[in-house]
mmCIF file of C-alpha atoms in Angstrom:
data_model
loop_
_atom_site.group_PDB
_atom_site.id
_atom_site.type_symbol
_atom_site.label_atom_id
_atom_site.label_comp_id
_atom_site.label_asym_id
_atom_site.label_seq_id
_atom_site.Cartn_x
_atom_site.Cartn_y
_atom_site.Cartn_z
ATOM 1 C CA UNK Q 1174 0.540 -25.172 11.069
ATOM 2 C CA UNK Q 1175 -0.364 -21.373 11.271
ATOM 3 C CA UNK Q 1176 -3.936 -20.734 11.845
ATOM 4 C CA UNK Q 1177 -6.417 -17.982 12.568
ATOM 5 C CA UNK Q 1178 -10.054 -19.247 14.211
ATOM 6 C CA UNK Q 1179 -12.703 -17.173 14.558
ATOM 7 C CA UNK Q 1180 -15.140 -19.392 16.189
ATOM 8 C CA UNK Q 1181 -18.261 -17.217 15.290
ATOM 9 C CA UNK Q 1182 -19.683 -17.774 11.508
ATOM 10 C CA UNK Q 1183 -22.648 -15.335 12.881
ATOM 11 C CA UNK Q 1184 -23.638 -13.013 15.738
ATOM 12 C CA UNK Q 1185 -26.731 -10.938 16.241
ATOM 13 C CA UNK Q 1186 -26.756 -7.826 18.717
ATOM 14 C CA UNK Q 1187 -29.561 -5.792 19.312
ATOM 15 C CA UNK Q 1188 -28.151 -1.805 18.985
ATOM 16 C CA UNK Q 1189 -26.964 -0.352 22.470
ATOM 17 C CA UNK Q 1190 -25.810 -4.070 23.318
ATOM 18 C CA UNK Q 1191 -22.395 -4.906 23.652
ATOM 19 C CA UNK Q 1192 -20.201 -6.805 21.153
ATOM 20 C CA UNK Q 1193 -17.701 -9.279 21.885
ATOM 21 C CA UNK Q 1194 -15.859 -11.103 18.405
ATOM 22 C CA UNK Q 1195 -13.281 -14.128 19.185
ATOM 23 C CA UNK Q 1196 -10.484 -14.505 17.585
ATOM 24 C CA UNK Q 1197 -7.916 -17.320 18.143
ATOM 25 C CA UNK Q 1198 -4.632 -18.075 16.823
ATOM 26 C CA UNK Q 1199 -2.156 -20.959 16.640
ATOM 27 C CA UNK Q 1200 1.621 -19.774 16.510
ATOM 28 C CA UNK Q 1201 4.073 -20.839 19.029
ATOM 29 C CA UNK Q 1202 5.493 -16.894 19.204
ATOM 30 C CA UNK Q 1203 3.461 -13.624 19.576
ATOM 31 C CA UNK Q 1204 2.592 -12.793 15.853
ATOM 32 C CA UNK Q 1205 1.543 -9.207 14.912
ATOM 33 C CA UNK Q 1206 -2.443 -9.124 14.855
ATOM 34 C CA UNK Q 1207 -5.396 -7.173 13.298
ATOM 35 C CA UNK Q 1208 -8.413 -6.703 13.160
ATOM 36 C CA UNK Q 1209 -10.320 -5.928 9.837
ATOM 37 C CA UNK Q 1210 -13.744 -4.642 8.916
ATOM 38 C CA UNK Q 1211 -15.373 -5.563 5.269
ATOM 39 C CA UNK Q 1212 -18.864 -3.788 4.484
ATOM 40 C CA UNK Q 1213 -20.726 -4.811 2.041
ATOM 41 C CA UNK Q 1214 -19.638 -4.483 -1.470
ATOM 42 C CA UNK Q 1215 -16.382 -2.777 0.460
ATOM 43 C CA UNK Q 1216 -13.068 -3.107 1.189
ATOM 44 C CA UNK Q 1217 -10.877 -4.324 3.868
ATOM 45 C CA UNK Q 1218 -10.781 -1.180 6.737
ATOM 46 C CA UNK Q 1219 -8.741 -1.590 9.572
ATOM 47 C CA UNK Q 1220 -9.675 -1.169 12.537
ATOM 48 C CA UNK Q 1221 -6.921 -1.569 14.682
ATOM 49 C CA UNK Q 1222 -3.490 -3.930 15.052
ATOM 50 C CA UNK Q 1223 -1.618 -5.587 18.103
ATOM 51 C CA UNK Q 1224 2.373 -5.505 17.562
ATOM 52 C CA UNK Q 1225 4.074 -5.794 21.111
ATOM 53 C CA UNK Q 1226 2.982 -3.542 24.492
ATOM 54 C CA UNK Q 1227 0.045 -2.406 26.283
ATOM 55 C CA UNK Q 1228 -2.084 -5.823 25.386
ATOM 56 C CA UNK Q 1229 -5.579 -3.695 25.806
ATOM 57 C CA UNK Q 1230 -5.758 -1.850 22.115
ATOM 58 C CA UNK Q 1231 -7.812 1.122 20.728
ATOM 59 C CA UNK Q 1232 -9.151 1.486 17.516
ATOM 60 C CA UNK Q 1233 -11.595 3.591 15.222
ATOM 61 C CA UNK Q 1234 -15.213 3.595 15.242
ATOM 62 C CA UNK Q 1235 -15.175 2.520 19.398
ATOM 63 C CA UNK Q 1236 -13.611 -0.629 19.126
ATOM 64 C CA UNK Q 1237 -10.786 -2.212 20.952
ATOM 65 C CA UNK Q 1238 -9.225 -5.396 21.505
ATOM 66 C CA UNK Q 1239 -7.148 -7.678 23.827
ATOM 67 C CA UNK Q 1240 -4.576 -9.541 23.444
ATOM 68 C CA UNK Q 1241 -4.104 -12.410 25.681
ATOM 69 C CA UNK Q 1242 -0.844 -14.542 25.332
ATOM 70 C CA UNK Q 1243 -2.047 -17.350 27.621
ATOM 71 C CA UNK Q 1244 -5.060 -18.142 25.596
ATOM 72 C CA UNK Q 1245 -3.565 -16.899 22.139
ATOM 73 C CA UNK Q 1246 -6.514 -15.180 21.951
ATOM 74 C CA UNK Q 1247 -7.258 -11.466 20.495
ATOM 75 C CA UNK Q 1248 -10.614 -10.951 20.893
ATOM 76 C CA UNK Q 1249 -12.601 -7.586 19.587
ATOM 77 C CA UNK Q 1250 -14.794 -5.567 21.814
ATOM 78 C CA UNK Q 1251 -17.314 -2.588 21.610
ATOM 79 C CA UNK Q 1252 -19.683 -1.637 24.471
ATOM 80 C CA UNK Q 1253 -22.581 -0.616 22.659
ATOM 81 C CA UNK Q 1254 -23.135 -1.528 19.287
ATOM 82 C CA UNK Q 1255 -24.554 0.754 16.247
ATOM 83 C CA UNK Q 1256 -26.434 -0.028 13.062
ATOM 84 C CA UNK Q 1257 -23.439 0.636 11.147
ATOM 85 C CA UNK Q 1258 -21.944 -1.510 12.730
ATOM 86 C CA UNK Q 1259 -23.419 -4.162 10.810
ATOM 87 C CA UNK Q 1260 -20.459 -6.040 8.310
ATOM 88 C CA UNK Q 1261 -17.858 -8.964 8.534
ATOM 89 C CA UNK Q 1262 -15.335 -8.570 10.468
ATOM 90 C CA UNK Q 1263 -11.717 -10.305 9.645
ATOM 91 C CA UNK Q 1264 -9.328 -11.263 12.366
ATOM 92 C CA UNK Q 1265 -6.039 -11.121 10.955
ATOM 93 C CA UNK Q 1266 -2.447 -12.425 11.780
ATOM 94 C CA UNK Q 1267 1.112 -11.341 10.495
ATOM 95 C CA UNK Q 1268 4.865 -11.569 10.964
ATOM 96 C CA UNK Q 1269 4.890 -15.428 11.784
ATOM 97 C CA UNK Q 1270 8.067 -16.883 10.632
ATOM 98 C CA UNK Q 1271 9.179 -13.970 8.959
ATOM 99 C CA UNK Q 1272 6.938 -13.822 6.453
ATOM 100 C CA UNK Q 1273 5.131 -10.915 5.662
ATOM 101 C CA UNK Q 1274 1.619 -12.263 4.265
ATOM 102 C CA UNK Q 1275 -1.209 -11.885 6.498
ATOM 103 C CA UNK Q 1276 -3.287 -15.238 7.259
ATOM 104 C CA UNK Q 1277 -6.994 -14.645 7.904
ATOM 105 C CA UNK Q 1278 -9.727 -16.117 10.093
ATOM 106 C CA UNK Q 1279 -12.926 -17.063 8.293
ATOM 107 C CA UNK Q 1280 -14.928 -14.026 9.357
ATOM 108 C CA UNK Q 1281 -17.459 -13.126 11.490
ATOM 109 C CA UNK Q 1282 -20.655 -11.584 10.030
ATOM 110 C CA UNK Q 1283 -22.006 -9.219 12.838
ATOM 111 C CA UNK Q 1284 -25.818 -8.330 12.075
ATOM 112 C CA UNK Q 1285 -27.421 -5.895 14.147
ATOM 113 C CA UNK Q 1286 -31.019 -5.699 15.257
ATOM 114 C CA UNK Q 1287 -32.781 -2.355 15.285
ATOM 115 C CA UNK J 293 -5.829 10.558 3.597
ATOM 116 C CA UNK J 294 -3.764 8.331 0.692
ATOM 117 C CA UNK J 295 -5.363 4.817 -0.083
ATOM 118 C CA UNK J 296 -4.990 2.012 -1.969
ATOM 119 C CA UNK J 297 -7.083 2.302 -5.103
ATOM 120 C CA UNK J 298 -8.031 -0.657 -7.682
ATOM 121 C CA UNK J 299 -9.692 -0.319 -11.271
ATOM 122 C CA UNK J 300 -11.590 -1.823 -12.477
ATOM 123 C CA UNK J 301 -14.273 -2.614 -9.416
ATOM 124 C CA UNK J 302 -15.820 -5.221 -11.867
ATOM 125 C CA UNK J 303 -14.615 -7.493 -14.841
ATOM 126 C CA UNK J 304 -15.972 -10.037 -16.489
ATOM 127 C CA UNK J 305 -14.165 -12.331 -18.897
ATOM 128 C CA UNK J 306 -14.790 -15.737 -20.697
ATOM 129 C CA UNK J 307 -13.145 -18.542 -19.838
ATOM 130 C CA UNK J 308 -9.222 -19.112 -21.250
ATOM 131 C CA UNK J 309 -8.971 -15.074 -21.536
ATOM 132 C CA UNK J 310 -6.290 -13.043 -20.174
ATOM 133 C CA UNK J 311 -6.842 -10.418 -17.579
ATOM 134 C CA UNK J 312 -5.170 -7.504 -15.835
ATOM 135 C CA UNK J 313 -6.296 -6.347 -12.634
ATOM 136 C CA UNK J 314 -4.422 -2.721 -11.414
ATOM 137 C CA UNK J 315 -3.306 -1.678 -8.282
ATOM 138 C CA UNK J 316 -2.165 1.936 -7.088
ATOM 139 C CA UNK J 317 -0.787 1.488 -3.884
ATOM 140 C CA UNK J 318 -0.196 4.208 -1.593
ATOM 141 C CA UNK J 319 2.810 6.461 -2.802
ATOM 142 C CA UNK J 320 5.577 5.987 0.200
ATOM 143 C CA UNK J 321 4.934 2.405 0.141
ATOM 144 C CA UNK J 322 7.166 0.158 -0.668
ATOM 145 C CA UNK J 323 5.955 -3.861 -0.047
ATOM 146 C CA UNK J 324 2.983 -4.664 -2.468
ATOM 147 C CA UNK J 325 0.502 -7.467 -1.909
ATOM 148 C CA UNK J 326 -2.204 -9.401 -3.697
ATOM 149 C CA UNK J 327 -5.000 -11.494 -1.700
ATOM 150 C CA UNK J 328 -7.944 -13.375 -3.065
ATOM 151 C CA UNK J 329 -11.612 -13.923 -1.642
ATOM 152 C CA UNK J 330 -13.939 -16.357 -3.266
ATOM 153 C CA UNK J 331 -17.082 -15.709 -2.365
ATOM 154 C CA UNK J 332 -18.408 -16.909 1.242
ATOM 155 C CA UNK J 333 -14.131 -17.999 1.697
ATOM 156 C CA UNK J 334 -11.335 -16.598 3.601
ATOM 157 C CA UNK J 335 -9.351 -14.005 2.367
ATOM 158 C CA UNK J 336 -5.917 -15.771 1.232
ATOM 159 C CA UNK J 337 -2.773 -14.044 0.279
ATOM 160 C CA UNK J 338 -1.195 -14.787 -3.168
ATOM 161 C CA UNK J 339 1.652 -12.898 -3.662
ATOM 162 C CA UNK J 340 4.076 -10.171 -2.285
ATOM 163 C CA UNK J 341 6.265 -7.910 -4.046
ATOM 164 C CA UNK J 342 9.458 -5.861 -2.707
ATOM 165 C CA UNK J 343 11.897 -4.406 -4.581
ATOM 166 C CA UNK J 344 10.765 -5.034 -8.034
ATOM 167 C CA UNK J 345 10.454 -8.712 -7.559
ATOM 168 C CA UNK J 346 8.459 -11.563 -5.957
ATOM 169 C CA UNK J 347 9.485 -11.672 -2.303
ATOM 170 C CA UNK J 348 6.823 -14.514 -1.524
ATOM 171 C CA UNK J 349 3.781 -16.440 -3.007
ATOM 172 C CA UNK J 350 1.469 -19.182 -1.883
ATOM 173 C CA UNK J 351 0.865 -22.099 -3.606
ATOM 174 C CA UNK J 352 -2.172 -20.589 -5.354
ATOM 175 C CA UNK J 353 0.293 -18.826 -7.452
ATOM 176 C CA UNK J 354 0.633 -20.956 -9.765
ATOM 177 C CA UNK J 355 2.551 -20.219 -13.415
ATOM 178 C CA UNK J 356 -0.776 -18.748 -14.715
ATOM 179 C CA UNK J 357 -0.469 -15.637 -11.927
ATOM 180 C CA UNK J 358 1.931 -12.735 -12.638
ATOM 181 C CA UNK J 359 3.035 -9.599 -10.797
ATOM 182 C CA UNK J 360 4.761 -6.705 -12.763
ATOM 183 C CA UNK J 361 5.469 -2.900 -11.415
ATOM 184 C CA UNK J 362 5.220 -1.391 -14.939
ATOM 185 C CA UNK J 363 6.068 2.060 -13.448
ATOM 186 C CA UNK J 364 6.112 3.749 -10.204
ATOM 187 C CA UNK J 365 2.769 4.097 -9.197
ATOM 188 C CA UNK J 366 0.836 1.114 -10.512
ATOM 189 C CA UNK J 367 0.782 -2.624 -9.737
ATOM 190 C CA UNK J 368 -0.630 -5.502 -11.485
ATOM 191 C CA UNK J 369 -1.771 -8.919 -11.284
ATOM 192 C CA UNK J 370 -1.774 -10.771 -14.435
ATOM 193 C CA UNK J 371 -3.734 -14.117 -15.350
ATOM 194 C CA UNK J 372 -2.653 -15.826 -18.147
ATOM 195 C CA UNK J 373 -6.049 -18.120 -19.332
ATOM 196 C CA UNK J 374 -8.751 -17.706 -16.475
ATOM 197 C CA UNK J 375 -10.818 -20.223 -15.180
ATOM 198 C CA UNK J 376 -13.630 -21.009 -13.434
ATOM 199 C CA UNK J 377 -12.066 -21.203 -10.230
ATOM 200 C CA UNK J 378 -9.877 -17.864 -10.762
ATOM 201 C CA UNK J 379 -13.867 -15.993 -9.830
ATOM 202 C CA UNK J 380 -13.171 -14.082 -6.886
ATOM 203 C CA UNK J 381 -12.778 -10.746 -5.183
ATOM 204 C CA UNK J 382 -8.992 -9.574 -5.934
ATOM 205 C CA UNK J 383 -7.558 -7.127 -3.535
ATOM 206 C CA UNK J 384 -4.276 -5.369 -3.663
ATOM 207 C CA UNK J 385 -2.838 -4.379 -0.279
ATOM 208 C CA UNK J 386 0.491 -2.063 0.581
ATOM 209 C CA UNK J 387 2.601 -1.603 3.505
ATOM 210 C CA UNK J 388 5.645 1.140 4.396
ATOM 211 C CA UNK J 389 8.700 -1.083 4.674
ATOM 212 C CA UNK J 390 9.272 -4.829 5.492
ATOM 213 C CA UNK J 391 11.132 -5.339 7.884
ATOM 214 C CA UNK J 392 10.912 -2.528 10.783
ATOM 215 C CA UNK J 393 8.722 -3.069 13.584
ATOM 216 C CA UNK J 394 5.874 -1.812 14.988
ATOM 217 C CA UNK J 395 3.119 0.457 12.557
ATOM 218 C CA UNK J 396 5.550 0.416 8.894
ATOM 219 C CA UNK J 397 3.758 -3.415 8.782
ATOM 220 C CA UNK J 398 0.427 -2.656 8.826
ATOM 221 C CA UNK J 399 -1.238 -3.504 5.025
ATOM 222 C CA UNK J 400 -4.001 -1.210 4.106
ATOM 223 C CA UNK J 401 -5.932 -2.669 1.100
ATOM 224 C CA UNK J 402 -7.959 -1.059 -1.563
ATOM 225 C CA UNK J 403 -11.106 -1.548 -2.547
ATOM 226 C CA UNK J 404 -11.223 -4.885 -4.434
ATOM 227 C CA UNK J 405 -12.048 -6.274 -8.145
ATOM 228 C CA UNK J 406 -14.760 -8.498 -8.391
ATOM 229 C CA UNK J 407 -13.677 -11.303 -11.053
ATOM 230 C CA UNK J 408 -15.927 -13.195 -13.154
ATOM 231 C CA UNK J 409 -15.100 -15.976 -15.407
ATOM 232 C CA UNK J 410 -17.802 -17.624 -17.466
#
């Protein structure tokens, strides 16, 4: 069956560290992935999407991600980390089997010491 | 920049009543979506709507869940007789086209209605 993992329920950085958000996925093809940021009391903001290409992605606020086939993995990166920064983030997978719905990981809540 | 806008942010309802959440999805779009979050849970998609009819639902869609496009700006998700279980965060999302590759994909979501049923 389809699945999204995001191993991480909870991770604490101090501000200035890096960041580093797993995300793993079980779909015999290359789906299209996401990445999704939820602050509290908020919305779902994107912050940036994997379709085919360059497997190193940029997105808004500093972030980026990587896609790597061999470990269906598309983990989320930032190299330094700031208060705002602080919410639950939402890996995110799409296009599997033609289907158009987007399955979601569990979250990761990211909290963010001063 | 457009976005996806939802009213209202908060609604509370008794047990058994009807409700009507709304949807404005952004205006080129043309593939509608409804997800569900119960609190501390997964976001999970419900439904998906192309071309004035259901193009795809989950099994949480049950016959107490409708979708209607009343006009040409607004989308809604109907529940017949809440319950308990039907508290959640309701967000509508919308993408450009189904079907195309690459960026016309990409659902952006509004900002959510928090149901209550007592």
């Amino acid at each position: 069956a389809q699945s999204v993992t995001q191993p991480d329920i909870h991770i604490t950085v101090s501000e200035g560290a890096s960041l580093e958000l797993r995300c793993n996925y079980s779909y015999g093809a290359t789906p299209y992935l996401f990445w999704y940021v939820q602050s509290p009391g908020q919305g779902l903001q994107l912050l940036l999407k994997y379709f085919s290409g360059d497997t190193l992605v940029q997105g808004i606020k500093g972030f980026e991600a990587e896609f790597k086939r061999s470990q269906s993995s598309f983990n989320l990166r930032k190299p330094s980390v700031h208060w705002s920064d602080a919410a639950e983030y939402f890996c995110a997978v799409g296009r599997m089997d033609s289907s158009y719905k987007l399955i979601f990981g569990s979250g990761t809540r990211l909290l963010v010491r001063p | 920049e457009p976005e996806v806008t939802q009213t209202p942010s908060h609604q509370v309802t008794q047990m058994g009543q009807e409700v009507i959440l709304r949807c404005v999805p952004i205006s080129n779009h043309l593939y509608f979506y409804w997800y569900r979050q119960i609190l501390g849970q997964k976001v999970e998609f419900l439904v998906s709507f192309y071309n004035n009819e259901i193009s795809e639902k989950s099994e949480i869609f049950d016959d107490q869940f409708s979708v209607e496009r009343p006009d040409g700006s607004n989308f809604t998700l109907k529940i017949r007789s809440t319950k308990l279980e039907d508290s959640a965060m309701y967000f509508c999302a919308s993408s450009e086209a189904p079907g195309s590759a690459g960026g016309t994909d990409t659902q952006y979501f509004g900002p959510g209605t928090r149901l209550t049923v007592l």
